[in-house]
Short mmCIF file of C-alpha atoms in Angstrom, two decimals:
data_model
loop_
_atom_site.label_atom_id
_atom_site.label_comp_id
_atom_site.label_asym_id
_atom_site.label_seq_id
_atom_site.Cartn_x
_atom_site.Cartn_y
_atom_site.Cartn_z
CA GLU A 290 -33.28 165.48 9.70
CA ALA A 291 -32.73 163.12 12.59
CA GLY A 292 -29.11 162.52 13.48
CA VAL A 293 -27.10 159.58 14.55
CA ALA A 294 -28.73 157.79 17.76
CA GLN A 295 -26.95 156.01 20.26
CA SER A 296 -27.87 154.34 23.58
CA PRO A 297 -27.21 153.89 26.40
CA ARG A 298 -25.67 157.19 27.13
CA TYR A 299 -23.61 156.05 30.34
CA LYS A 300 -22.88 152.62 31.34
CA ILE A 301 -20.83 151.51 34.46
CA ILE A 302 -19.88 147.87 34.56
CA GLU A 303 -17.45 145.45 36.44
CA LYS A 304 -14.45 143.97 34.90
CA ARG A 305 -15.03 140.58 33.25
CA GLN A 306 -18.93 141.60 32.61
CA SER A 307 -20.15 142.12 29.16
CA VAL A 308 -21.78 145.06 27.58
CA ALA A 309 -23.62 146.12 24.22
CA PHE A 310 -23.96 149.64 22.65
CA TRP A 311 -26.55 150.36 20.21
CA CYS A 312 -26.39 152.62 17.11
CA ASN A 313 -28.97 153.70 14.49
CA PRO A 314 -27.26 156.10 11.74
CA ILE A 315 -28.71 158.68 9.63
CA SER A 316 -31.39 157.19 7.01
CA GLY A 317 -29.86 156.40 3.87
CA HIS A 318 -26.17 156.41 5.25
CA ALA A 319 -24.56 153.36 3.72
CA THR A 320 -21.46 153.71 5.81
CA LEU A 321 -21.34 153.24 9.75
CA TYR A 322 -18.30 153.61 12.20
CA TRP A 323 -17.68 152.58 15.60
CA TYR A 324 -14.81 154.75 17.25
CA GLN A 325 -13.34 154.39 20.63
CA GLN A 326 -12.07 157.61 22.39
CA ILE A 327 -10.03 157.39 25.44
CA LEU A 328 -9.97 160.34 27.60
CA GLY A 329 -7.50 163.19 26.22
CA GLN A 330 -7.12 161.21 23.05
CA GLY A 331 -8.67 161.37 19.47
CA PRO A 332 -11.15 158.93 18.34
CA LYS A 333 -9.71 155.70 17.21
CA LEU A 334 -11.54 153.59 14.30
CA LEU A 335 -12.83 150.12 15.78
CA ILE A 336 -14.78 148.81 12.69
CA GLN A 337 -16.34 150.25 9.60
CA PHE A 338 -19.13 148.93 7.87
CA GLN A 339 -20.45 149.44 4.16
CA ASN A 340 -24.17 148.40 4.23
CA ASN A 341 -23.82 145.37 6.32
CA GLY A 342 -20.28 144.22 5.04
CA VAL A 343 -17.08 144.93 7.20
CA VAL A 344 -14.67 147.35 5.46
CA ASP A 345 -11.99 147.74 8.07
CA ASP A 346 -11.83 146.18 11.46
CA SER A 347 -7.98 146.10 11.67
CA GLN A 348 -7.91 148.02 15.26
CA LEU A 349 -10.77 145.84 16.73
CA PRO A 350 -9.39 143.80 19.54
CA LYS A 351 -11.30 140.68 18.34
CA ASP A 352 -10.75 138.36 21.21
CA ARG A 353 -13.25 140.60 23.20
CA PHE A 354 -15.00 142.96 20.82
CA SER A 355 -17.34 142.11 18.11
CA ALA A 356 -19.87 144.16 16.16
CA GLU A 357 -22.66 143.48 13.55
CA ARG A 358 -24.73 145.65 11.39
CA LEU A 359 -28.38 144.39 11.00
CA LYS A 360 -29.65 144.61 7.66
CA GLY A 361 -27.20 147.41 6.90
CA VAL A 362 -28.98 149.73 9.06
CA ASP A 363 -28.61 149.66 12.92
CA SER A 364 -25.59 148.27 14.66
CA THR A 365 -24.60 146.81 17.95
CA LEU A 366 -20.92 146.76 19.37
CA LYS A 367 -20.27 144.08 22.08
CA ILE A 368 -17.61 143.76 24.89
CA GLN A 369 -17.14 140.46 26.36
CA PRO A 370 -15.36 140.50 28.82
CA ALA A 371 -14.71 144.03 29.67
CA LYS A 372 -11.14 145.12 30.93
CA LEU A 373 -10.39 148.19 33.16
CA GLU A 374 -8.84 149.87 29.80
CA ASP A 375 -11.91 149.57 27.94
CA SER A 376 -13.24 152.80 29.78
CA ALA A 377 -13.64 155.19 27.05
CA VAL A 378 -16.55 156.96 25.21
CA TYR A 379 -17.85 154.93 22.33
CA LEU A 380 -19.01 156.91 19.23
CA CYS A 381 -20.83 155.82 16.29
CA ALA A 382 -20.55 157.90 13.15
CA SER A 383 -22.31 157.45 9.71
CA SER A 384 -21.69 158.87 6.32
CA LEU A 385 -23.21 158.64 2.62
CA PHE A 386 -20.70 156.65 1.17
CA HIS A 387 -17.28 155.04 1.87
CA THR A 388 -14.50 157.40 2.28
CA MET A 389 -15.04 159.25 -0.87
CA ASN A 390 -15.50 163.04 -0.07
CA THR A 391 -18.43 162.62 2.20
CA GLU A 392 -19.08 164.22 5.67
CA ALA A 393 -19.04 161.96 8.64
CA PHE A 394 -21.84 162.52 11.31
CA PHE A 395 -21.54 161.59 14.92
CA GLY A 396 -23.64 160.44 17.55
CA GLN A 397 -23.53 161.61 21.33
CA GLY A 398 -21.61 158.73 22.38
CA THR A 399 -21.56 156.23 25.08
CA ARG A 400 -19.34 156.54 28.09
CA LEU A 401 -18.48 153.27 29.61
CA THR A 402 -16.81 153.09 32.79
CA VAL A 403 -15.36 149.58 33.79
CA VAL A 404 -14.56 149.31 37.48
CA LYS B 240 0.22 154.29 8.21
CA GLN B 241 -1.32 157.77 8.65
CA GLU B 242 -0.49 160.10 11.53
CA VAL B 243 -2.13 163.44 12.28
CA THR B 244 -0.95 165.65 14.68
CA GLN B 245 -2.48 168.88 16.11
CA ILE B 246 -0.84 171.97 17.55
CA PRO B 247 -1.21 173.49 19.96
CA ALA B 248 -2.66 170.94 22.37
CA ALA B 249 -4.35 173.56 24.52
CA LEU B 250 -5.11 177.19 23.85
CA SER B 251 -6.59 179.89 26.04
CA VAL B 252 -7.27 183.25 24.72
CA PRO B 253 -9.26 186.52 25.64
CA GLU B 254 -12.47 186.99 23.66
CA GLY B 255 -12.42 188.77 20.38
CA GLU B 256 -8.93 187.13 19.27
CA ASN B 257 -8.20 185.69 15.90
CA LEU B 258 -7.18 182.16 16.22
CA VAL B 259 -5.23 179.64 14.23
CA LEU B 260 -5.21 175.80 14.84
CA ASN B 261 -2.89 173.51 13.17
CA CYS B 262 -3.41 170.11 11.80
CA SER B 263 -0.75 168.06 9.84
CA PHE B 264 -0.76 164.51 8.54
CA THR B 265 1.99 162.45 7.13
CA ASP B 266 0.19 160.67 4.14
CA SER B 267 -0.69 163.16 1.46
CA ALA B 268 -2.98 160.91 -0.50
CA ILE B 269 -6.18 161.67 1.28
CA TYR B 270 -9.56 162.05 0.16
CA ASN B 271 -10.72 164.60 2.47
CA LEU B 272 -9.92 166.40 5.75
CA GLN B 273 -12.58 167.20 8.32
CA TRP B 274 -12.73 169.56 11.36
CA PHE B 275 -14.96 168.72 13.95
CA ARG B 276 -15.81 170.53 17.33
CA GLN B 277 -16.48 168.24 20.44
CA ASP B 278 -18.15 169.80 23.57
CA PRO B 279 -17.25 168.19 27.22
CA GLY B 280 -19.19 165.09 27.21
CA LYS B 281 -20.56 165.39 23.96
CA GLY B 282 -20.01 163.74 20.46
CA LEU B 283 -18.32 165.44 17.66
CA THR B 284 -20.03 168.34 15.25
CA SER B 285 -18.63 168.52 11.88
CA LEU B 286 -17.53 171.90 11.08
CA LEU B 287 -15.96 171.73 7.63
CA LEU B 288 -15.02 169.09 5.16
CA ILE B 289 -12.41 170.20 2.67
CA GLN B 290 -12.05 167.73 -0.34
CA SER B 291 -8.77 166.96 -1.57
CA SER B 292 -9.12 169.01 -4.66
CA GLN B 293 -10.04 172.22 -2.80
CA ARG B 294 -7.80 174.52 -1.14
CA GLU B 295 -10.22 176.04 1.50
CA GLN B 296 -13.56 176.08 3.00
CA THR B 297 -15.39 178.83 4.83
CA SER B 298 -18.40 178.86 7.16
CA GLY B 299 -19.26 181.87 9.03
CA ARG B 300 -16.44 182.90 11.22
CA LEU B 301 -14.53 179.79 10.46
CA ASN B 302 -12.17 179.16 7.83
CA ALA B 303 -10.20 175.98 6.87
CA SER B 304 -7.27 175.40 4.43
CA LEU B 305 -5.71 172.54 3.04
CA ASP B 306 -2.18 172.31 1.63
CA LYS B 307 -2.00 168.43 0.66
CA SER B 308 1.56 168.91 -0.64
CA SER B 309 2.82 170.12 2.70
CA GLY B 310 0.55 167.66 4.32
CA ARG B 311 -1.16 170.64 6.52
CA SER B 312 -4.60 172.31 7.51
CA THR B 313 -5.48 175.32 9.31
CA LEU B 314 -8.56 176.27 10.91
CA TYR B 315 -8.68 179.71 11.26
CA ILE B 316 -11.43 181.01 13.94
CA ALA B 317 -12.50 184.83 13.56
CA ALA B 318 -13.25 187.07 16.34
CA SER B 319 -13.29 184.43 19.17
CA GLN B 320 -16.47 184.29 21.44
CA PRO B 321 -16.67 182.24 24.76
CA GLY B 322 -19.00 180.01 22.97
CA ASP B 323 -16.34 178.64 20.85
CA SER B 324 -14.71 177.11 23.74
CA ALA B 325 -14.43 173.40 22.85
CA THR B 326 -12.16 170.79 21.78
CA TYR B 327 -11.44 171.11 17.91
CA LEU B 328 -10.12 167.72 16.11
CA CYS B 329 -9.37 167.27 12.39
CA ALA B 330 -9.50 164.03 10.89
CA THR B 331 -8.33 162.75 7.12
CA SER B 332 -9.82 160.02 4.79
CA GLY B 333 -8.01 158.22 2.45
CA GLY B 334 -8.08 154.91 0.09
CA SER B 335 -5.33 153.47 1.85
CA TYR B 336 -5.85 153.94 5.53
CA ILE B 337 -8.53 154.15 7.68
CA PRO B 338 -10.10 157.49 8.87
CA THR B 339 -7.55 158.89 11.44
CA PHE B 340 -8.08 161.47 13.93
CA GLY B 341 -5.53 163.80 15.49
CA ARG B 342 -5.68 164.19 19.66
CA GLY B 343 -7.30 167.68 19.10
CA THR B 344 -6.64 171.31 20.30
CA SER B 345 -8.40 172.35 23.56
CA LEU B 346 -9.56 175.89 23.34
CA ILE B 347 -10.90 178.01 26.04
CA VAL B 348 -12.01 181.70 25.19
CA HIS B 349 -12.20 183.52 28.38
CA PRO B 350 -14.59 186.87 28.63
#
């Protein structure tokens, strides 16, 4: 079974530029998560999708971050414009169902450096 | 708001020791608790998932317990090996709050 795929693996951009990350979840997984992990901290949930609807985006900085899930499968996360404090690893995860006793599987992550 | 705390933050042990990693959470109304392993520069690998109705789960040398009433989970690693060196994270999921992670325990097992 293929895992969660993310691209790119690494990205370096200058502040005020824009960047986009892509995620392909495990086939059949209805729930998709985007997390931000700053060095030395645990992952912080940015947005959670159930199929192509948003379950929670309370911690997404909506003035600069946006995310969509195309046809309930692939997802993209965009930052525009980027700030220095956005430097982090962006992790995508998927699970069969929303919250209820199902295991979450993570991709390798995209390491973003904003200079 | 759920808060998850992991103790210790870092641990360095010789090979062969049995280890206990602790995870505590403030809201006991969880659906499940999951333990992950994260290697440097990599994503998270799921180790064990404990449902809210369960007390423990085992996989190989790993055993995780859950005590909802006291808001605690423990990950026990038996006969540690250098290959166990990684950061171990716990995360809770519940109906009234978003999935929440602790900061992790960084483990080094030296030969």
